[in-house]
Amino acid sequence: MDSLLLFAVLTLWSLAVYHHLMYPLLLRLAERYLPIDQAPEYPAEEDLPEISILVPAYNEASVIADKIRNIAALDYPPSRLKLIIACDGCSDGTAERARATLAEPEVAQLQVEIRTFSENQGKVAVLNELIPEITSPIVTLSDASALLSHDALRVAAGRFQNPDIAVVAATYKLLTPGSVGEQRYWRYQTRILQSEALLGSPIGVHGALYFFRRDLFAPLPHDTINDDFMLPMSIVAQGYKACYEPNIVAVELEQATSNMDQARRVRISAGNLQQLLRLNGLLHPRMGTIALTFLSGKGLRALMPLILLCQLLLCVALSASNPLFLLMTLTQLLAIVVAADAERLTRKIPLLRRFSPLFYIINGYRSGVIGSVRYLAGLENGHWKPVNKQEHSS
């Protein structure tokens, strides 16, 4: 019996090592030996496509004015740019603040439509209703709390000159990271996306800012959790290409507290499992290297919380007869306990700050276990609200 358990735990460890060490090494080799996809020149002024920017907003009064001013200041002809602000049951005066901002001279030339929904429907419902109404060939989805780099739209327009490109992913940066661990995590994720793009497509985009061809949009199931993965990757699954563009940057203004970050990661983990099940066509051999990167990256990431939980339970089972597994069990449990209280402990014990990235990862997988269990139990219904604007409801 012990030999069977040992084989099982070694298999799970192998998957964890591959996902965390071998796969990043594979991507590093891709960076070294595959040519970097250089951004094309800006299109001529007369060739610039019309772009509509859709900003779903739920109680974003504190940032909506800066968002409007930022878009009005972008280097793009106002006659070919439309901004749609969708106030999804806002109760903090987001729409009123947006209308007041439109009276400012700096935004006078910007074409803006403010859509208000009396009740909060959720982001997916808003996208499904509004995107089919957009007539622009290129749609941009962007968070209200993210500011766009000055030439973002021109760079994206250059990418879309290639008819095979259907999705353009932007680089995500934090203005004020909530922790060292969060900052390093997003740097790591940016590197992964950039490397995956060399092998065919970035596996996912960040919802703060991305672009896609409107005519390829298909309504999302109402219970979709990670819409910013499901929408672009469903387009990739149709055989089109996505690209990662480091010269397009979205800067997140809001700083997440540790509680906000953990709540968001619970929900994202539930969405990771959902998207693995619903977009399993990306694993088909016809997808080529995209199948490899989807399985190695997002696929194993979706399963990793359950993989790590199972290996811990196996270590517990083996610890009764093997002192080494007893030590490994106690070490893992201690790391989980310390990571859960890392914010307080790092203030008291400065030496522990060196392990902040490790604590961030451990807490992420702890949240991942919760999110995966919630999804499997049917407790995640896809009704979207920004984590920092809710009391962790639906």
Short mmCIF file of C-alpha atoms in Angstrom, two decimals:
data_model
loop_
_atom_site.label_atom_id
_atom_site.label_comp_id
_atom_site.label_asym_id
_atom_site.label_seq_id
_atom_site.Cartn_x
_atom_site.Cartn_y
_atom_site.Cartn_z
CA MET A 1 0.00 0.00 0.00
CA ASP A 2 2.82 2.38 0.93
CA SER A 3 4.52 1.79 -2.44
CA LEU A 4 1.31 2.80 -4.25
CA LEU A 5 1.02 5.96 -2.15
CA LEU A 6 4.70 6.72 -2.77
CA PHE A 7 4.22 6.37 -6.52
CA ALA A 8 1.20 8.69 -6.37
CA VAL A 9 3.00 11.39 -4.37
CA LEU A 10 6.06 11.22 -6.66
CA THR A 11 3.78 11.65 -9.67
CA LEU A 12 2.16 14.72 -8.12
CA TRP A 13 5.56 16.17 -7.22
CA SER A 14 6.71 15.63 -10.81
CA LEU A 15 3.75 17.63 -12.10
CA ALA A 16 4.49 20.43 -9.64
CA VAL A 17 8.19 20.51 -10.60
CA TYR A 18 7.34 20.55 -14.31
CA HIS A 19 4.84 23.40 -13.92
CA HIS A 20 7.01 25.58 -11.69
CA LEU A 21 10.51 24.83 -12.99
CA MET A 22 10.63 22.92 -16.27
CA TYR A 23 7.92 24.88 -18.09
CA PRO A 24 9.48 28.29 -17.29
CA LEU A 25 12.82 26.84 -18.47
CA LEU A 26 11.17 25.80 -21.74
CA LEU A 27 9.88 29.33 -22.17
CA ARG A 28 13.32 30.76 -21.45
CA LEU A 29 14.72 28.60 -24.25
CA ALA A 30 11.99 29.93 -26.54
CA GLU A 31 13.09 33.47 -25.71
CA ARG A 32 16.66 32.60 -26.54
CA TYR A 33 16.18 30.78 -29.82
CA LEU A 34 12.93 32.12 -31.32
CA PRO A 35 12.77 35.55 -32.96
CA ILE A 36 10.97 38.30 -31.06
CA ASP A 37 7.81 39.41 -32.81
CA GLN A 38 8.47 43.09 -33.48
CA ALA A 39 5.54 45.50 -33.52
CA PRO A 40 4.79 46.86 -37.02
CA GLU A 41 4.86 50.53 -37.92
CA TYR A 42 1.85 52.67 -37.09
CA PRO A 43 -0.74 52.60 -39.89
CA ALA A 44 -1.14 55.74 -41.95
CA GLU A 45 -3.68 58.18 -40.53
CA GLU A 46 -6.26 57.31 -43.16
CA ASP A 47 -5.85 53.58 -42.45
CA LEU A 48 -6.50 53.74 -38.72
CA PRO A 49 -9.54 51.63 -37.83
CA GLU A 50 -12.38 52.85 -35.66
CA ILE A 51 -11.94 51.57 -32.12
CA SER A 52 -14.57 51.38 -29.37
CA ILE A 53 -13.41 51.22 -25.76
CA LEU A 54 -15.91 49.52 -23.45
CA VAL A 55 -15.45 50.16 -19.74
CA PRO A 56 -17.71 48.07 -17.49
CA ALA A 57 -18.03 49.93 -14.19
CA TYR A 58 -19.47 49.05 -10.81
CA ASN A 59 -19.13 51.85 -8.23
CA GLU A 60 -16.08 53.46 -9.84
CA ALA A 61 -16.80 57.10 -8.93
CA SER A 62 -13.32 57.49 -7.43
CA VAL A 63 -11.51 56.68 -10.69
CA ILE A 64 -13.93 57.24 -13.57
CA ALA A 65 -12.94 60.89 -14.14
CA ASP A 66 -9.25 59.97 -14.48
CA LYS A 67 -10.21 57.17 -16.85
CA ILE A 68 -12.15 59.53 -19.15
CA ARG A 69 -9.36 62.11 -19.13
CA ASN A 70 -6.79 59.42 -19.90
CA ILE A 71 -8.73 58.14 -22.91
CA ALA A 72 -9.35 61.67 -24.18
CA ALA A 73 -5.59 62.29 -24.09
CA LEU A 74 -4.68 59.18 -26.11
CA ASP A 75 -2.89 59.68 -29.41
CA TYR A 76 -5.75 58.64 -31.68
CA PRO A 77 -8.11 60.59 -33.95
CA PRO A 78 -11.24 61.47 -31.91
CA SER A 79 -13.41 60.82 -34.97
CA ARG A 80 -12.31 57.14 -34.89
CA LEU A 81 -12.53 56.58 -31.17
CA LYS A 82 -15.65 55.84 -29.12
CA LEU A 83 -15.87 55.36 -25.38
CA ILE A 84 -18.72 53.40 -23.82
CA ILE A 85 -19.05 53.47 -20.04
CA ALA A 86 -21.42 50.80 -18.74
CA CYS A 87 -22.56 51.67 -15.22
CA ASP A 88 -23.75 48.30 -13.94
CA GLY A 89 -26.09 49.13 -11.08
CA CYS A 90 -23.73 51.74 -9.65
CA SER A 91 -24.90 53.28 -6.38
CA ASP A 92 -22.03 55.72 -5.77
CA GLY A 93 -22.72 58.31 -8.48
CA THR A 94 -20.32 56.87 -11.09
CA ALA A 95 -22.55 57.95 -13.99
CA GLU A 96 -23.03 61.45 -12.57
CA ARG A 97 -19.29 61.86 -12.05
CA ALA A 98 -18.67 60.69 -15.61
CA ARG A 99 -21.18 63.17 -17.06
CA ALA A 100 -19.64 66.00 -15.04
CA THR A 101 -16.20 65.11 -16.42
CA LEU A 102 -17.52 65.29 -19.98
CA ALA A 103 -18.10 69.02 -19.46
CA GLU A 104 -14.36 69.61 -19.13
CA PRO A 105 -12.74 71.26 -22.19
CA GLU A 106 -10.02 68.59 -22.36
CA VAL A 107 -12.55 65.87 -23.17
CA ALA A 108 -14.90 67.88 -25.37
CA GLN A 109 -13.92 66.07 -28.60
CA LEU A 110 -14.27 62.57 -27.15
CA GLN A 111 -17.28 60.56 -28.33
CA VAL A 112 -18.76 59.09 -25.16
CA GLU A 113 -21.84 57.00 -24.47
CA ILE A 114 -22.85 56.34 -20.87
CA ARG A 115 -25.11 53.32 -20.44
CA THR A 116 -26.73 52.86 -17.06
CA PHE A 117 -28.30 49.68 -15.72
CA SER A 118 -30.63 50.14 -12.77
CA GLU A 119 -29.61 46.82 -11.22
CA ASN A 120 -26.24 45.12 -11.08
CA GLN A 121 -26.31 42.40 -13.74
CA GLY A 122 -22.69 41.33 -13.63
CA LYS A 123 -19.90 41.97 -16.10
CA VAL A 124 -20.68 39.02 -18.38
CA ALA A 125 -24.29 40.15 -18.86
CA VAL A 126 -23.09 43.66 -19.69
CA LEU A 127 -20.59 42.37 -22.25
CA ASN A 128 -23.14 40.09 -23.87
CA GLU A 129 -25.61 42.95 -24.24
CA LEU A 130 -23.33 45.76 -25.36
CA ILE A 131 -20.62 44.19 -27.55
CA PRO A 132 -23.07 43.02 -30.27
CA GLU A 133 -24.33 46.63 -30.49
CA ILE A 134 -20.84 48.02 -31.20
CA THR A 135 -20.18 48.78 -34.85
CA SER A 136 -16.42 49.43 -34.63
CA PRO A 137 -14.30 46.60 -36.06
CA ILE A 138 -11.98 46.69 -33.03
CA VAL A 139 -13.26 46.51 -29.46
CA THR A 140 -11.16 47.38 -26.44
CA LEU A 141 -12.11 46.16 -22.98
CA SER A 142 -10.55 48.07 -20.12
CA ASP A 143 -11.01 48.39 -16.37
CA ALA A 144 -12.09 51.76 -15.00
CA SER A 145 -9.12 51.78 -12.62
CA ALA A 146 -6.47 51.23 -15.34
CA LEU A 147 -4.76 54.02 -17.29
CA LEU A 148 -3.59 53.37 -20.85
CA SER A 149 -0.23 54.30 -22.36
CA HIS A 150 -0.37 57.31 -24.69
CA ASP A 151 0.04 55.46 -28.01
CA ALA A 152 -1.74 52.24 -26.97
CA LEU A 153 -4.41 52.45 -29.67
CA ARG A 154 -1.98 53.22 -32.51
CA VAL A 155 0.23 50.28 -31.50
CA ALA A 156 -2.81 48.01 -31.39
CA ALA A 157 -3.98 49.28 -34.79
CA GLY A 158 -0.56 48.36 -36.17
CA ARG A 159 -0.92 44.83 -34.84
CA PHE A 160 -4.36 44.43 -36.43
CA GLN A 161 -2.89 45.14 -39.87
CA ASN A 162 -2.08 41.43 -39.79
CA PRO A 163 -5.42 39.75 -40.65
CA ASP A 164 -4.43 36.66 -38.64
CA ILE A 165 -4.16 38.69 -35.43
CA ALA A 166 -7.51 38.75 -33.66
CA VAL A 167 -6.51 39.54 -30.05
CA VAL A 168 -3.89 41.95 -28.72
CA ALA A 169 -2.88 41.65 -25.08
CA ALA A 170 -1.42 44.58 -23.15
CA THR A 171 1.21 44.63 -20.42
CA TYR A 172 -0.21 44.99 -16.91
CA LYS A 173 1.60 47.05 -14.28
CA LEU A 174 0.76 48.07 -10.74
CA LEU A 175 1.16 51.70 -9.75
CA THR A 176 1.35 50.74 -6.07
CA PRO A 177 1.74 47.00 -5.42
CA GLY A 178 0.02 45.71 -2.32
CA SER A 179 3.09 43.66 -1.40
CA VAL A 180 6.52 42.61 -2.67
CA GLY A 181 5.05 39.21 -3.42
CA GLU A 182 2.29 40.67 -5.56
CA GLN A 183 4.75 42.83 -7.48
CA ARG A 184 7.06 39.92 -8.23
CA TYR A 185 4.13 37.68 -9.13
CA TRP A 186 2.90 40.08 -11.83
CA ARG A 187 6.43 40.50 -13.19
CA TYR A 188 6.63 36.73 -13.46
CA GLN A 189 3.23 36.48 -15.16
CA THR A 190 4.21 39.19 -17.66
CA ARG A 191 7.35 37.25 -18.54
CA ILE A 192 5.33 34.04 -18.99
CA LEU A 193 2.81 35.69 -21.33
CA GLN A 194 5.56 37.28 -23.40
CA SER A 195 7.34 33.94 -23.76
CA GLU A 196 4.15 32.01 -24.55
CA ALA A 197 3.45 34.44 -27.36
CA LEU A 198 6.68 33.28 -29.05
CA LEU A 199 5.28 29.74 -29.11
CA GLY A 200 2.00 30.73 -30.76
CA SER A 201 -0.15 32.78 -28.39
CA PRO A 202 -0.16 34.25 -24.90
CA ILE A 203 -2.41 31.96 -22.88
CA GLY A 204 -4.80 34.55 -21.53
CA VAL A 205 -4.75 38.31 -21.21
CA HIS A 206 -5.25 40.72 -18.35
CA GLY A 207 -8.69 42.27 -18.15
CA ALA A 208 -7.26 45.71 -17.42
CA LEU A 209 -6.78 46.16 -21.18
CA TYR A 210 -7.05 44.02 -24.29
CA PHE A 211 -8.27 44.35 -27.87
CA PHE A 212 -10.17 41.98 -30.16
CA ARG A 213 -12.02 41.89 -33.47
CA ARG A 214 -15.70 42.51 -32.79
CA ASP A 215 -17.02 40.16 -35.48
CA LEU A 216 -15.36 37.20 -33.73
CA PHE A 217 -17.15 37.76 -30.43
CA ALA A 218 -19.59 35.09 -29.28
CA PRO A 219 -21.80 35.61 -26.22
CA LEU A 220 -20.33 34.13 -23.07
CA PRO A 221 -22.25 31.67 -20.87
CA HIS A 222 -23.98 33.61 -18.10
CA ASP A 223 -21.99 31.83 -15.38
CA THR A 224 -18.56 32.63 -16.87
CA ILE A 225 -16.10 33.55 -14.11
CA ASN A 226 -12.87 34.61 -15.85
CA ASP A 227 -14.35 36.50 -18.81
CA ASP A 228 -10.98 38.05 -19.63
CA PHE A 229 -9.69 34.55 -20.36
CA MET A 230 -12.76 32.93 -21.87
CA LEU A 231 -13.49 35.72 -24.37
CA PRO A 232 -10.05 36.09 -26.00
CA MET A 233 -9.10 32.43 -25.80
CA SER A 234 -12.38 31.34 -27.38
CA ILE A 235 -11.29 33.46 -30.35
CA VAL A 236 -7.88 31.75 -30.36
CA ALA A 237 -9.68 28.39 -30.26
CA GLN A 238 -11.32 29.36 -33.57
CA GLY A 239 -7.87 29.32 -35.16
CA TYR A 240 -6.95 33.01 -34.90
CA LYS A 241 -3.83 34.41 -33.31
CA ALA A 242 -3.34 36.48 -30.19
CA CYS A 243 -0.23 38.55 -29.60
CA TYR A 244 1.37 40.06 -26.55
CA GLU A 245 2.39 43.69 -26.93
CA PRO A 246 4.92 45.03 -24.38
CA ASN A 247 4.60 48.54 -25.85
CA ILE A 248 0.97 48.77 -24.75
CA VAL A 249 0.74 49.29 -21.01
CA ALA A 250 -2.18 49.40 -18.59
CA VAL A 251 -1.31 50.84 -15.19
CA GLU A 252 -3.53 49.78 -12.29
CA LEU A 253 -4.30 52.73 -10.02
CA GLU A 254 -5.96 50.94 -7.13
CA GLN A 255 -3.91 49.18 -4.48
CA ALA A 256 -5.28 45.85 -3.33
CA THR A 257 -5.21 44.95 0.35
CA SER A 258 -4.22 41.42 1.29
CA ASN A 259 -7.87 40.49 1.91
CA MET A 260 -8.94 41.89 -1.45
CA ASP A 261 -6.12 40.06 -3.20
CA GLN A 262 -6.97 36.76 -1.56
CA ALA A 263 -10.68 37.10 -2.39
CA ARG A 264 -9.80 37.85 -6.01
CA ARG A 265 -7.50 34.84 -6.19
CA VAL A 266 -10.21 32.54 -4.82
CA ARG A 267 -12.47 33.64 -7.64
CA ILE A 268 -9.76 33.45 -10.30
CA SER A 269 -8.89 29.91 -9.20
CA ALA A 270 -12.51 28.85 -9.58
CA GLY A 271 -12.45 30.42 -13.03
CA ASN A 272 -9.20 28.62 -13.92
CA LEU A 273 -10.87 25.27 -13.34
CA GLN A 274 -13.94 26.35 -15.30
CA GLN A 275 -11.95 27.53 -18.29
CA LEU A 276 -9.90 24.32 -18.40
CA LEU A 277 -13.11 22.32 -18.67
CA ARG A 278 -14.84 24.63 -21.16
CA LEU A 279 -11.91 25.41 -23.43
CA ASN A 280 -10.51 21.88 -23.62
CA GLY A 281 -10.44 22.29 -27.41
CA LEU A 282 -7.24 24.25 -26.90
CA LEU A 283 -5.63 20.94 -25.90
CA HIS A 284 -6.33 19.38 -29.30
CA PRO A 285 -3.17 18.47 -31.25
CA ARG A 286 -4.33 20.70 -34.14
CA MET A 287 -3.57 23.68 -31.89
CA GLY A 288 0.13 22.78 -32.02
CA THR A 289 2.33 24.60 -29.52
CA ILE A 290 -0.71 26.42 -28.11
CA ALA A 291 -1.94 23.06 -26.79
CA LEU A 292 1.41 22.57 -25.06
CA THR A 293 1.47 26.02 -23.47
CA PHE A 294 -2.19 25.82 -22.42
CA LEU A 295 -1.67 22.46 -20.73
CA SER A 296 1.69 23.38 -19.17
CA GLY A 297 0.62 26.82 -17.99
CA LYS A 298 -3.05 27.54 -17.36
CA GLY A 299 -4.07 23.88 -17.43
CA LEU A 300 -1.73 22.75 -14.69
CA ARG A 301 -2.27 26.01 -12.80
CA ALA A 302 -5.97 25.22 -12.62
CA LEU A 303 -5.21 21.76 -11.24
CA MET A 304 -2.23 22.73 -9.08
CA PRO A 305 -4.21 23.67 -5.92
CA LEU A 306 -5.82 20.21 -5.96
CA ILE A 307 -2.50 18.56 -6.86
CA LEU A 308 -0.77 20.22 -3.89
CA LEU A 309 -3.64 19.39 -1.55
CA CYS A 310 -3.57 15.74 -2.61
CA GLN A 311 0.19 15.45 -2.18
CA LEU A 312 -0.12 16.94 1.32
CA LEU A 313 -2.76 14.37 2.24
CA LEU A 314 -0.53 11.61 0.85
CA CYS A 315 2.40 12.92 2.88
CA VAL A 316 0.20 12.74 5.98
CA ALA A 317 -0.72 9.15 5.14
CA LEU A 318 2.93 8.17 4.58
CA SER A 319 4.22 10.02 7.66
CA ALA A 320 2.97 7.26 9.96
CA SER A 321 5.60 4.87 8.62
CA ASN A 322 8.26 7.22 7.27
CA PRO A 323 9.99 9.94 9.33
CA LEU A 324 10.97 11.82 6.16
CA PHE A 325 7.34 12.25 5.15
CA LEU A 326 6.48 13.27 8.71
CA LEU A 327 9.09 16.03 8.46
CA MET A 328 7.76 17.10 5.05
CA THR A 329 4.19 17.18 6.37
CA LEU A 330 5.13 19.32 9.35
CA THR A 331 7.21 21.65 7.17
CA GLN A 332 4.33 22.19 4.75
CA LEU A 333 1.82 22.79 7.54
CA LEU A 334 4.17 25.26 9.23
CA ALA A 335 4.68 27.12 5.93
CA ILE A 336 0.92 27.37 5.39
CA VAL A 337 0.34 28.71 8.91
CA VAL A 338 3.18 31.25 8.68
CA ALA A 339 2.11 32.39 5.21
CA ALA A 340 -1.47 32.94 6.41
CA ASP A 341 -0.16 35.42 8.98
CA ALA A 342 2.75 36.71 6.90
CA GLU A 343 1.64 40.34 6.89
CA ARG A 344 1.89 40.59 10.68
CA LEU A 345 4.90 38.33 11.08
CA THR A 346 7.04 40.18 8.51
CA ARG A 347 6.46 43.39 10.45
CA LYS A 348 7.63 41.77 13.66
CA ILE A 349 10.44 39.68 12.16
CA PRO A 350 12.13 41.63 9.31
CA LEU A 351 14.16 38.56 8.30
CA LEU A 352 10.97 36.91 7.08
CA ARG A 353 10.51 39.61 4.43
CA ARG A 354 12.98 37.72 2.27
CA PHE A 355 10.36 35.00 1.98
CA SER A 356 7.51 37.33 0.99
CA PRO A 357 7.30 35.98 -2.60
CA LEU A 358 7.12 32.42 -1.23
CA PHE A 359 4.39 33.39 1.23
CA TYR A 360 2.47 35.04 -1.61
CA ILE A 361 2.62 31.84 -3.65
CA ILE A 362 1.56 29.67 -0.70
CA ASN A 363 -1.38 31.95 0.07
CA GLY A 364 -2.28 31.89 -3.59
CA TYR A 365 -2.53 28.12 -3.59
CA ARG A 366 -4.46 28.17 -0.33
CA SER A 367 -6.94 30.49 -2.05
CA GLY A 368 -6.78 28.20 -5.08
CA VAL A 369 -7.94 25.22 -3.04
CA ILE A 370 -10.87 27.23 -1.73
CA GLY A 371 -11.75 28.49 -5.21
CA SER A 372 -11.54 25.03 -6.77
CA VAL A 373 -13.73 23.51 -4.07
CA ARG A 374 -16.23 26.34 -4.42
CA TYR A 375 -16.46 25.77 -8.16
CA LEU A 376 -16.82 22.00 -7.85
CA ALA A 377 -19.52 22.56 -5.22
CA GLY A 378 -21.39 24.96 -7.52
CA LEU A 379 -20.87 27.99 -5.27
CA GLU A 380 -19.35 30.24 -7.98
CA ASN A 381 -22.09 31.58 -10.26
CA GLY A 382 -20.08 33.98 -12.41
CA HIS A 383 -21.93 37.10 -11.23
CA TRP A 384 -19.06 39.56 -11.53
CA LYS A 385 -18.28 42.50 -9.26
CA PRO A 386 -14.86 44.01 -8.58
CA VAL A 387 -13.59 42.42 -5.38
CA ASN A 388 -12.73 45.77 -3.85
CA LYS A 389 -16.28 47.04 -4.46
CA GLN A 390 -18.15 44.21 -2.79
CA GLU A 391 -18.49 42.52 0.53
CA HIS A 392 -17.33 39.33 -1.14
CA SER A 393 -20.78 38.57 -2.47
CA SER A 394 -21.57 36.38 -5.45
#
